Amino acid sequence: MSSTAPPPPPTTTPSLFDTTTLTSLASTVAILLAALALSRRVLDPRATPARLRALFVWHAFDALIHFLLEGSFVYHCLFSAAPVGSILAASAAAGGAAGGGDGVTGTGMGTGTGYWPDPVNYLGGGLKGGGAVAVAHGPQAGGENPLAKLWMVYARADFRWAGVDLTVLSLEILTVLFAGPMACLVCYDIARKSPRANLVMIILATAELYGGYMTFMPEWLTASANLDTSNFMYKWVFLVFFNGLWVVIPLYAIYVAADDIFDAFRVRATALGEKKAK
């Protein structure tokens, strides 16, 4: 009898346009349409400049993304846990695309092991069973929850979103608790025609630019070990386009707000000059 081991079962690569992916993209479009509908309901197009209407739509979209999508990510990282064995089995059935990690620090190395290990002592849990992590948190432990599955689609491009990366989770908690309410405040101020909107937009835009930097700089310093840029969908749609929105539009918001503030100073300077001339 031959002692040659049987070949391993073939692995499958998740489809770039499977039902979950298409549903995830459709949910983003639905959120944008909801923001657009809200702007048409609360803003008078004749009394609100086009650029403020656009920024209202953006900040309404921004708030909904933070609360609904990123809020679900934070929820799963804090409250969804599953045995590593079941996560590995689910990953194998899906083609092993969830990513991997070193099992100690919780920083994934893109090893393709099929799950993202919890950091040491995460939520006070520590390590169990002779150094093996007994359970893992995050969307990978969310089972059939639709929002968990949405994040697992994104985790094909950035493995860190499958589980708990401490930097990412810390930023996302701040995003949900701070950036979400701030975006709502911008919408409220634009609708009320309050000049405070300019100040809030600058604060929020600066925070989101910094958040984007802190999300990706660790990856760039480690040769993007946890990013999959092997195809158009992952690189240009998931990573570049969706993350690029939170760079380009906050910069535009800063430009609009700063221009309005500078204009107020110019008006004041003109008024003071005329007053002195009298």
PDB file of C-alpha atoms in Angstrom:
ATOM      1  CA  MET A   1       0.000   0.000   0.000  1.00  0.00           C
ATOM      2  CA  SER A   2       1.211   3.462  -0.766  1.00  0.00           C
ATOM      3  CA  SER A   3       2.049   5.663   2.197  1.00  0.00           C
ATOM      4  CA  THR A   4       1.325   8.807   0.238  1.00  0.00           C
ATOM      5  CA  ALA A   5      -1.131  11.020   2.081  1.00  0.00           C
ATOM      6  CA  PRO A   6      -4.330  11.878   0.242  1.00  0.00           C
ATOM      7  CA  PRO A   7      -4.357  15.322  -1.345  1.00  0.00           C
ATOM      8  CA  PRO A   8      -5.928  18.094   0.718  1.00  0.00           C
ATOM      9  CA  PRO A   9      -9.456  19.086  -0.201  1.00  0.00           C
ATOM     10  CA  PRO A  10      -9.587  21.911  -2.731  1.00  0.00           C
ATOM     11  CA  THR A  11     -10.076  25.383  -1.332  1.00  0.00           C
ATOM     12  CA  THR A  12     -12.484  27.802  -2.854  1.00  0.00           C
ATOM     13  CA  THR A  13     -12.105  31.518  -3.269  1.00  0.00           C
ATOM     14  CA  PRO A  14     -15.204  33.483  -2.307  1.00  0.00           C
ATOM     15  CA  SER A  15     -16.957  35.004  -5.286  1.00  0.00           C
ATOM     16  CA  LEU A  16     -16.380  38.711  -5.744  1.00  0.00           C
ATOM     17  CA  PHE A  17     -20.066  39.152  -6.525  1.00  0.00           C
ATOM     18  CA  ASP A  18     -21.807  36.683  -4.240  1.00  0.00           C
ATOM     19  CA  THR A  19     -25.133  37.457  -2.588  1.00  0.00           C
ATOM     20  CA  THR A  20     -23.571  38.772   0.619  1.00  0.00           C
ATOM     21  CA  THR A  21     -21.237  41.118  -1.263  1.00  0.00           C
ATOM     22  CA  LEU A  22     -24.021  42.494  -3.427  1.00  0.00           C
ATOM     23  CA  THR A  23     -26.265  42.915  -0.384  1.00  0.00           C
ATOM     24  CA  SER A  24     -23.477  44.759   1.431  1.00  0.00           C
ATOM     25  CA  LEU A  25     -22.979  47.162  -1.461  1.00  0.00           C
ATOM     26  CA  ALA A  26     -26.740  47.629  -1.801  1.00  0.00           C
ATOM     27  CA  SER A  27     -27.035  48.488   1.897  1.00  0.00           C
ATOM     28  CA  THR A  28     -24.516  51.297   1.434  1.00  0.00           C
ATOM     29  CA  VAL A  29     -26.509  52.674  -1.486  1.00  0.00           C
ATOM     30  CA  ALA A  30     -29.703  52.424   0.588  1.00  0.00           C
ATOM     31  CA  ILE A  31     -28.100  54.448   3.390  1.00  0.00           C
ATOM     32  CA  LEU A  32     -27.045  57.103   0.876  1.00  0.00           C
ATOM     33  CA  LEU A  33     -30.581  57.277  -0.531  1.00  0.00           C
ATOM     34  CA  ALA A  34     -31.966  57.646   2.995  1.00  0.00           C
ATOM     35  CA  ALA A  35     -29.593  60.564   3.620  1.00  0.00           C
ATOM     36  CA  LEU A  36     -30.637  62.164   0.340  1.00  0.00           C
ATOM     37  CA  ALA A  37     -34.323  61.743   1.190  1.00  0.00           C
ATOM     38  CA  LEU A  38     -33.755  63.344   4.598  1.00  0.00           C
ATOM     39  CA  SER A  39     -32.058  66.348   2.999  1.00  0.00           C
ATOM     40  CA  ARG A  40     -35.007  66.871   0.664  1.00  0.00           C
ATOM     41  CA  ARG A  41     -37.384  66.719   3.584  1.00  0.00           C
ATOM     42  CA  VAL A  42     -35.672  69.180   5.934  1.00  0.00           C
ATOM     43  CA  LEU A  43     -33.786  71.580   3.645  1.00  0.00           C
ATOM     44  CA  ASP A  44     -35.218  74.328   1.484  1.00  0.00           C
ATOM     45  CA  PRO A  45     -33.254  74.095  -1.792  1.00  0.00           C
ATOM     46  CA  ARG A  46     -33.969  77.758  -2.534  1.00  0.00           C
ATOM     47  CA  ALA A  47     -32.486  78.948   0.763  1.00  0.00           C
ATOM     48  CA  THR A  48     -29.654  76.426   1.193  1.00  0.00           C
ATOM     49  CA  PRO A  49     -26.539  76.649  -1.008  1.00  0.00           C
ATOM     50  CA  ALA A  50     -25.758  73.558  -3.055  1.00  0.00           C
ATOM     51  CA  ARG A  51     -22.511  72.853  -1.235  1.00  0.00           C
ATOM     52  CA  LEU A  52     -24.275  72.893   2.137  1.00  0.00           C
ATOM     53  CA  ARG A  53     -26.970  70.571   0.802  1.00  0.00           C
ATOM     54  CA  ALA A  54     -24.234  68.210  -0.358  1.00  0.00           C
ATOM     55  CA  LEU A  55     -22.511  68.370   3.022  1.00  0.00           C
ATOM     56  CA  PHE A  56     -25.824  67.742   4.790  1.00  0.00           C
ATOM     57  CA  VAL A  57     -26.282  64.575   2.719  1.00  0.00           C
ATOM     58  CA  TRP A  58     -22.714  63.512   3.459  1.00  0.00           C
ATOM     59  CA  HIS A  59     -23.002  64.020   7.211  1.00  0.00           C
ATOM     60  CA  ALA A  60     -26.378  62.262   7.352  1.00  0.00           C
ATOM     61  CA  PHE A  61     -24.822  59.370   5.415  1.00  0.00           C
ATOM     62  CA  ASP A  62     -21.779  59.532   7.695  1.00  0.00           C
ATOM     63  CA  ALA A  63     -23.899  59.330  10.851  1.00  0.00           C
ATOM     64  CA  LEU A  64     -25.923  56.376   9.560  1.00  0.00           C
ATOM     65  CA  ILE A  65     -22.766  54.510   8.556  1.00  0.00           C
ATOM     66  CA  HIS A  66     -21.242  55.128  11.985  1.00  0.00           C
ATOM     67  CA  PHE A  67     -24.329  54.086  13.939  1.00  0.00           C
ATOM     68  CA  LEU A  68     -25.609  51.189  11.823  1.00  0.00           C
ATOM     69  CA  LEU A  69     -22.545  49.590  10.261  1.00  0.00           C
ATOM     70  CA  GLU A  70     -19.638  50.558  12.483  1.00  0.00           C
ATOM     71  CA  GLY A  71     -21.885  50.299  15.520  1.00  0.00           C
ATOM     72  CA  SER A  72     -22.585  46.690  14.566  1.00  0.00           C
ATOM     73  CA  PHE A  73     -18.846  46.033  14.286  1.00  0.00           C
ATOM     74  CA  VAL A  74     -18.271  47.368  17.802  1.00  0.00           C
ATOM     75  CA  TYR A  75     -21.191  45.288  19.081  1.00  0.00           C
ATOM     76  CA  HIS A  76     -19.810  42.064  17.626  1.00  0.00           C
ATOM     77  CA  CYS A  77     -16.328  42.795  18.959  1.00  0.00           C
ATOM     78  CA  LEU A  78     -17.713  43.286  22.463  1.00  0.00           C
ATOM     79  CA  PHE A  79     -20.551  40.769  22.638  1.00  0.00           C
ATOM     80  CA  SER A  80     -20.187  38.111  19.913  1.00  0.00           C
ATOM     81  CA  ALA A  81     -17.906  35.213  20.827  1.00  0.00           C
ATOM     82  CA  ALA A  82     -17.578  31.721  19.415  1.00  0.00           C
ATOM     83  CA  PRO A  83     -15.229  28.754  19.862  1.00  0.00           C
ATOM     84  CA  VAL A  84     -12.239  28.959  17.581  1.00  0.00           C
ATOM     85  CA  GLY A  85     -13.043  25.516  16.195  1.00  0.00           C
ATOM     86  CA  SER A  86     -16.433  26.608  14.927  1.00  0.00           C
ATOM     87  CA  ILE A  87     -14.945  29.767  13.408  1.00  0.00           C
ATOM     88  CA  LEU A  88     -12.276  27.719  11.624  1.00  0.00           C
ATOM     89  CA  ALA A  89     -14.902  25.304  10.330  1.00  0.00           C
ATOM     90  CA  ALA A  90     -17.039  28.152   9.005  1.00  0.00           C
ATOM     91  CA  SER A  91     -13.977  29.758   7.426  1.00  0.00           C
ATOM     92  CA  ALA A  92     -12.989  26.506   5.733  1.00  0.00           C
ATOM     93  CA  ALA A  93     -16.484  26.139   4.339  1.00  0.00           C
ATOM     94  CA  ALA A  94     -16.277  29.693   2.988  1.00  0.00           C
ATOM     95  CA  GLY A  95     -12.843  29.235   1.460  1.00  0.00           C
ATOM     96  CA  GLY A  96     -10.616  30.288   4.370  1.00  0.00           C
ATOM     97  CA  ALA A  97     -10.720  33.952   3.497  1.00  0.00           C
ATOM     98  CA  ALA A  98     -11.026  35.434   6.945  1.00  0.00           C
ATOM     99  CA  GLY A  99      -7.340  36.033   7.491  1.00  0.00           C
ATOM    100  CA  GLY A 100      -5.130  35.108  10.394  1.00  0.00           C
ATOM    101  CA  GLY A 101      -3.076  36.278  13.313  1.00  0.00           C
ATOM    102  CA  ASP A 102      -0.287  35.410  15.657  1.00  0.00           C
ATOM    103  CA  GLY A 103      -2.591  34.169  18.407  1.00  0.00           C
ATOM    104  CA  VAL A 104      -0.881  36.265  21.063  1.00  0.00           C
ATOM    105  CA  THR A 105      -1.128  39.953  20.376  1.00  0.00           C
ATOM    106  CA  GLY A 106      -4.164  39.719  18.154  1.00  0.00           C
ATOM    107  CA  THR A 107      -2.296  41.348  15.302  1.00  0.00           C
ATOM    108  CA  GLY A 108      -2.984  39.305  12.210  1.00  0.00           C
ATOM    109  CA  MET A 109      -0.265  38.365   9.794  1.00  0.00           C
ATOM    110  CA  GLY A 110      -2.436  37.390   6.868  1.00  0.00           C
ATOM    111  CA  THR A 111      -1.520  33.744   7.385  1.00  0.00           C
ATOM    112  CA  GLY A 112      -4.806  32.457   6.051  1.00  0.00           C
ATOM    113  CA  THR A 113      -5.486  30.416   9.193  1.00  0.00           C
ATOM    114  CA  GLY A 114      -9.144  31.342   8.895  1.00  0.00           C
ATOM    115  CA  TYR A 115      -9.717  33.474  11.967  1.00  0.00           C
ATOM    116  CA  TRP A 116      -8.421  36.512  13.800  1.00  0.00           C
ATOM    117  CA  PRO A 117      -7.276  35.619  17.343  1.00  0.00           C
ATOM    118  CA  ASP A 118      -8.327  37.706  20.312  1.00  0.00           C
ATOM    119  CA  PRO A 119      -5.589  39.831  21.908  1.00  0.00           C
ATOM    120  CA  VAL A 120      -4.126  38.580  25.170  1.00  0.00           C
ATOM    121  CA  ASN A 121      -6.474  39.197  28.107  1.00  0.00           C
ATOM    122  CA  TYR A 122      -9.101  40.768  25.859  1.00  0.00           C
ATOM    123  CA  LEU A 123     -12.056  41.790  28.044  1.00  0.00           C
ATOM    124  CA  GLY A 124     -10.202  40.150  30.926  1.00  0.00           C
ATOM    125  CA  GLY A 125     -10.534  36.703  29.365  1.00  0.00           C
ATOM    126  CA  GLY A 126      -6.866  35.826  29.101  1.00  0.00           C
ATOM    127  CA  LEU A 127      -5.711  32.624  27.430  1.00  0.00           C
ATOM    128  CA  LYS A 128      -7.182  29.184  28.055  1.00  0.00           C
ATOM    129  CA  GLY A 129      -6.163  25.627  27.395  1.00  0.00           C
ATOM    130  CA  GLY A 130      -2.376  25.714  27.435  1.00  0.00           C
ATOM    131  CA  GLY A 131      -1.994  28.912  25.474  1.00  0.00           C
ATOM    132  CA  ALA A 132      -4.669  28.283  22.868  1.00  0.00           C
ATOM    133  CA  VAL A 133      -7.353  30.909  22.559  1.00  0.00           C
ATOM    134  CA  ALA A 134     -10.611  29.138  23.431  1.00  0.00           C
ATOM    135  CA  VAL A 135     -12.910  31.703  21.864  1.00  0.00           C
ATOM    136  CA  ALA A 136     -12.637  34.616  19.483  1.00  0.00           C
ATOM    137  CA  HIS A 137     -14.759  37.744  19.215  1.00  0.00           C
ATOM    138  CA  GLY A 138     -15.842  39.966  16.375  1.00  0.00           C
ATOM    139  CA  PRO A 139     -17.893  39.579  13.205  1.00  0.00           C
ATOM    140  CA  GLN A 140     -16.236  36.188  12.660  1.00  0.00           C
ATOM    141  CA  ALA A 141     -18.231  35.012  15.697  1.00  0.00           C
ATOM    142  CA  GLY A 142     -21.486  36.573  14.505  1.00  0.00           C
ATOM    143  CA  GLY A 143     -22.763  33.510  12.692  1.00  0.00           C
ATOM    144  CA  GLU A 144     -25.608  34.256  10.303  1.00  0.00           C
ATOM    145  CA  ASN A 145     -26.178  37.795  11.542  1.00  0.00           C
ATOM    146  CA  PRO A 146     -26.489  39.911   8.359  1.00  0.00           C
ATOM    147  CA  LEU A 147     -24.255  42.715   9.620  1.00  0.00           C
ATOM    148  CA  ALA A 148     -21.620  40.251  10.804  1.00  0.00           C
ATOM    149  CA  LYS A 149     -21.644  38.693   7.345  1.00  0.00           C
ATOM    150  CA  LEU A 150     -21.301  42.173   5.835  1.00  0.00           C
ATOM    151  CA  TRP A 151     -18.138  42.772   7.854  1.00  0.00           C
ATOM    152  CA  MET A 152     -16.779  39.370   6.907  1.00  0.00           C
ATOM    153  CA  VAL A 153     -17.086  40.430   3.275  1.00  0.00           C
ATOM    154  CA  TYR A 154     -15.019  43.534   4.010  1.00  0.00           C
ATOM    155  CA  ALA A 155     -12.572  41.371   5.996  1.00  0.00           C
ATOM    156  CA  ARG A 156     -11.659  39.632   2.764  1.00  0.00           C
ATOM    157  CA  ALA A 157      -9.866  42.860   1.844  1.00  0.00           C
ATOM    158  CA  ASP A 158      -8.697  43.848   5.346  1.00  0.00           C
ATOM    159  CA  PHE A 159      -8.355  40.840   7.643  1.00  0.00           C
ATOM    160  CA  ARG A 160      -8.440  42.971  10.805  1.00  0.00           C
ATOM    161  CA  TRP A 161     -12.179  43.494  10.501  1.00  0.00           C
ATOM    162  CA  ALA A 162     -12.873  39.792  11.012  1.00  0.00           C
ATOM    163  CA  GLY A 163     -12.069  39.983  14.708  1.00  0.00           C
ATOM    164  CA  VAL A 164     -10.607  42.264  17.348  1.00  0.00           C
ATOM    165  CA  ASP A 165      -7.694  44.474  16.397  1.00  0.00           C
ATOM    166  CA  LEU A 166      -7.181  46.768  19.373  1.00  0.00           C
ATOM    167  CA  THR A 167      -6.274  49.841  17.319  1.00  0.00           C
ATOM    168  CA  VAL A 168      -9.213  49.400  14.960  1.00  0.00           C
ATOM    169  CA  LEU A 169     -11.696  48.674  17.747  1.00  0.00           C
ATOM    170  CA  SER A 170     -10.514  51.645  19.821  1.00  0.00           C
ATOM    171  CA  LEU A 171     -10.977  53.939  16.827  1.00  0.00           C
ATOM    172  CA  GLU A 172     -14.376  52.466  16.001  1.00  0.00           C
ATOM    173  CA  ILE A 173     -15.668  52.949  19.548  1.00  0.00           C
ATOM    174  CA  LEU A 174     -14.659  56.605  19.317  1.00  0.00           C
ATOM    175  CA  THR A 175     -16.242  56.813  15.868  1.00  0.00           C
ATOM    176  CA  VAL A 176     -19.600  55.511  17.082  1.00  0.00           C
ATOM    177  CA  LEU A 177     -19.705  57.514  20.320  1.00  0.00           C
ATOM    178  CA  PHE A 178     -18.160  60.775  19.060  1.00  0.00           C
ATOM    179  CA  ALA A 179     -18.188  61.039  15.266  1.00  0.00           C
ATOM    180  CA  GLY A 180     -21.759  59.775  14.871  1.00  0.00           C
ATOM    181  CA  PRO A 181     -23.323  62.379  17.192  1.00  0.00           C
ATOM    182  CA  MET A 182     -21.078  65.101  15.746  1.00  0.00           C
ATOM    183  CA  ALA A 183     -22.299  64.293  12.232  1.00  0.00           C
ATOM    184  CA  CYS A 184     -25.884  64.574  13.480  1.00  0.00           C
ATOM    185  CA  LEU A 185     -25.038  67.950  15.006  1.00  0.00           C
ATOM    186  CA  VAL A 186     -23.679  69.170  11.664  1.00  0.00           C
ATOM    187  CA  CYS A 187     -26.952  68.192   9.966  1.00  0.00           C
ATOM    188  CA  TYR A 188     -28.947  69.939  12.683  1.00  0.00           C
ATOM    189  CA  ASP A 189     -26.880  73.116  12.377  1.00  0.00           C
ATOM    190  CA  ILE A 190     -27.104  73.191   8.587  1.00  0.00           C
ATOM    191  CA  ALA A 191     -30.875  72.755   8.775  1.00  0.00           C
ATOM    192  CA  ARG A 192     -31.086  75.553  11.372  1.00  0.00           C
ATOM    193  CA  LYS A 193     -28.629  77.708   9.375  1.00  0.00           C
ATOM    194  CA  SER A 194     -26.397  77.953  12.422  1.00  0.00           C
ATOM    195  CA  PRO A 195     -22.822  79.162  11.822  1.00  0.00           C
ATOM    196  CA  ARG A 196     -21.735  76.611  14.428  1.00  0.00           C
ATOM    197  CA  ALA A 197     -21.874  74.027  11.640  1.00  0.00           C
ATOM    198  CA  ASN A 198     -18.546  75.336  10.349  1.00  0.00           C
ATOM    199  CA  LEU A 199     -16.743  74.710  13.623  1.00  0.00           C
ATOM    200  CA  VAL A 200     -18.286  71.267  14.119  1.00  0.00           C
ATOM    201  CA  MET A 201     -17.455  70.248  10.540  1.00  0.00           C
ATOM    202  CA  ILE A 202     -13.801  71.167  11.008  1.00  0.00           C
ATOM    203  CA  ILE A 203     -13.560  69.246  14.296  1.00  0.00           C
ATOM    204  CA  LEU A 204     -15.279  66.179  12.847  1.00  0.00           C
ATOM    205  CA  ALA A 205     -13.337  66.217   9.583  1.00  0.00           C
ATOM    206  CA  THR A 206     -10.027  66.495  11.438  1.00  0.00           C
ATOM    207  CA  ALA A 207     -10.984  63.575  13.689  1.00  0.00           C
ATOM    208  CA  GLU A 208     -11.957  61.411  10.723  1.00  0.00           C
ATOM    209  CA  LEU A 209      -8.753  62.193   8.835  1.00  0.00           C
ATOM    210  CA  TYR A 210      -6.741  61.269  11.917  1.00  0.00           C
ATOM    211  CA  GLY A 211      -8.785  58.092  12.324  1.00  0.00           C
ATOM    212  CA  GLY A 212      -8.039  57.074   8.755  1.00  0.00           C
ATOM    213  CA  TYR A 213      -4.339  57.703   9.303  1.00  0.00           C
ATOM    214  CA  MET A 214      -4.283  55.582  12.458  1.00  0.00           C
ATOM    215  CA  THR A 215      -6.220  52.817  10.713  1.00  0.00           C
ATOM    216  CA  PHE A 216      -3.841  52.370   7.805  1.00  0.00           C
ATOM    217  CA  MET A 217      -0.446  53.667   8.903  1.00  0.00           C
ATOM    218  CA  PRO A 218       0.244  50.522  11.008  1.00  0.00           C
ATOM    219  CA  GLU A 219      -0.467  48.470   7.891  1.00  0.00           C
ATOM    220  CA  TRP A 220       1.803  50.528   5.670  1.00  0.00           C
ATOM    221  CA  LEU A 221       4.599  50.206   8.230  1.00  0.00           C
ATOM    222  CA  THR A 222       4.262  46.408   8.064  1.00  0.00           C
ATOM    223  CA  ALA A 223       4.026  46.115   4.265  1.00  0.00           C
ATOM    224  CA  SER A 224       0.211  45.870   4.376  1.00  0.00           C
ATOM    225  CA  ALA A 225       0.416  42.390   5.869  1.00  0.00           C
ATOM    226  CA  ASN A 226      -3.315  42.222   6.555  1.00  0.00           C
ATOM    227  CA  LEU A 227      -4.565  43.761   3.314  1.00  0.00           C
ATOM    228  CA  ASP A 228      -5.529  41.785   0.228  1.00  0.00           C
ATOM    229  CA  THR A 229      -5.038  43.887  -2.900  1.00  0.00           C
ATOM    230  CA  SER A 230      -5.014  40.952  -5.292  1.00  0.00           C
ATOM    231  CA  ASN A 231      -8.088  42.003  -7.273  1.00  0.00           C
ATOM    232  CA  PHE A 232      -9.997  45.076  -8.372  1.00  0.00           C
ATOM    233  CA  MET A 233     -12.894  44.665  -5.919  1.00  0.00           C
ATOM    234  CA  TYR A 234     -10.774  44.372  -2.783  1.00  0.00           C
ATOM    235  CA  LYS A 235      -8.194  47.011  -3.693  1.00  0.00           C
ATOM    236  CA  TRP A 236     -10.079  49.701  -5.559  1.00  0.00           C
ATOM    237  CA  VAL A 237     -13.640  49.340  -4.244  1.00  0.00           C
ATOM    238  CA  PHE A 238     -13.308  48.158  -0.639  1.00  0.00           C
ATOM    239  CA  LEU A 239      -9.970  49.716   0.319  1.00  0.00           C
ATOM    240  CA  VAL A 240      -9.382  52.735  -1.927  1.00  0.00           C
ATOM    241  CA  PHE A 241     -12.881  53.971  -2.790  1.00  0.00           C
ATOM    242  CA  PHE A 242     -14.747  53.426   0.472  1.00  0.00           C
ATOM    243  CA  ASN A 243     -11.884  54.590   2.674  1.00  0.00           C
ATOM    244  CA  GLY A 244     -10.979  57.379   0.264  1.00  0.00           C
ATOM    245  CA  LEU A 245     -14.425  58.909   0.746  1.00  0.00           C
ATOM    246  CA  TRP A 246     -13.465  59.641   4.362  1.00  0.00           C
ATOM    247  CA  VAL A 247     -10.394  61.517   3.139  1.00  0.00           C
ATOM    248  CA  VAL A 248     -11.640  63.532   0.173  1.00  0.00           C
ATOM    249  CA  ILE A 249     -14.983  64.671   1.596  1.00  0.00           C
ATOM    250  CA  PRO A 250     -13.668  65.682   5.053  1.00  0.00           C
ATOM    251  CA  LEU A 251     -11.012  67.763   3.273  1.00  0.00           C
ATOM    252  CA  TYR A 252     -13.781  69.394   1.237  1.00  0.00           C
ATOM    253  CA  ALA A 253     -15.792  70.011   4.419  1.00  0.00           C
ATOM    254  CA  ILE A 254     -12.790  71.758   5.975  1.00  0.00           C
ATOM    255  CA  TYR A 255     -12.410  73.883   2.838  1.00  0.00           C
ATOM    256  CA  VAL A 256     -16.088  74.930   2.843  1.00  0.00           C
ATOM    257  CA  ALA A 257     -16.138  75.662   6.576  1.00  0.00           C
ATOM    258  CA  ALA A 258     -12.858  77.580   6.506  1.00  0.00           C
ATOM    259  CA  ASP A 259     -14.007  79.622   3.513  1.00  0.00           C
ATOM    260  CA  ASP A 260     -17.181  80.618   5.363  1.00  0.00           C
ATOM    261  CA  ILE A 261     -15.214  81.546   8.492  1.00  0.00           C
ATOM    262  CA  PHE A 262     -12.719  83.605   6.485  1.00  0.00           C
ATOM    263  CA  ASP A 263     -15.604  85.311   4.719  1.00  0.00           C
ATOM    264  CA  ALA A 264     -17.061  86.307   8.098  1.00  0.00           C
ATOM    265  CA  PHE A 265     -13.724  87.831   9.088  1.00  0.00           C
ATOM    266  CA  ARG A 266     -13.566  89.720   5.786  1.00  0.00           C
ATOM    267  CA  VAL A 267     -17.061  91.098   6.336  1.00  0.00           C
ATOM    268  CA  ARG A 268     -16.143  92.163   9.864  1.00  0.00           C
ATOM    269  CA  ALA A 269     -12.933  93.804   8.666  1.00  0.00           C
ATOM    270  CA  THR A 270     -14.855  95.696   5.994  1.00  0.00           C
ATOM    271  CA  ALA A 271     -17.467  96.831   8.519  1.00  0.00           C
ATOM    272  CA  LEU A 272     -14.785  98.011  10.949  1.00  0.00           C
ATOM    273  CA  GLY A 273     -13.007  99.861   8.163  1.00  0.00           C
ATOM    274  CA  GLU A 274     -16.194 101.652   7.165  1.00  0.00           C
ATOM    275  CA  LYS A 275     -16.900 102.502  10.803  1.00  0.00           C
ATOM    276  CA  LYS A 276     -13.447 104.034  11.242  1.00  0.00           C
ATOM    277  CA  ALA A 277     -13.834 105.984   8.002  1.00  0.00           C
ATOM    278  CA  LYS A 278     -16.885 107.707   9.439  1.00  0.00           C
TER     279      LYS A 278
END
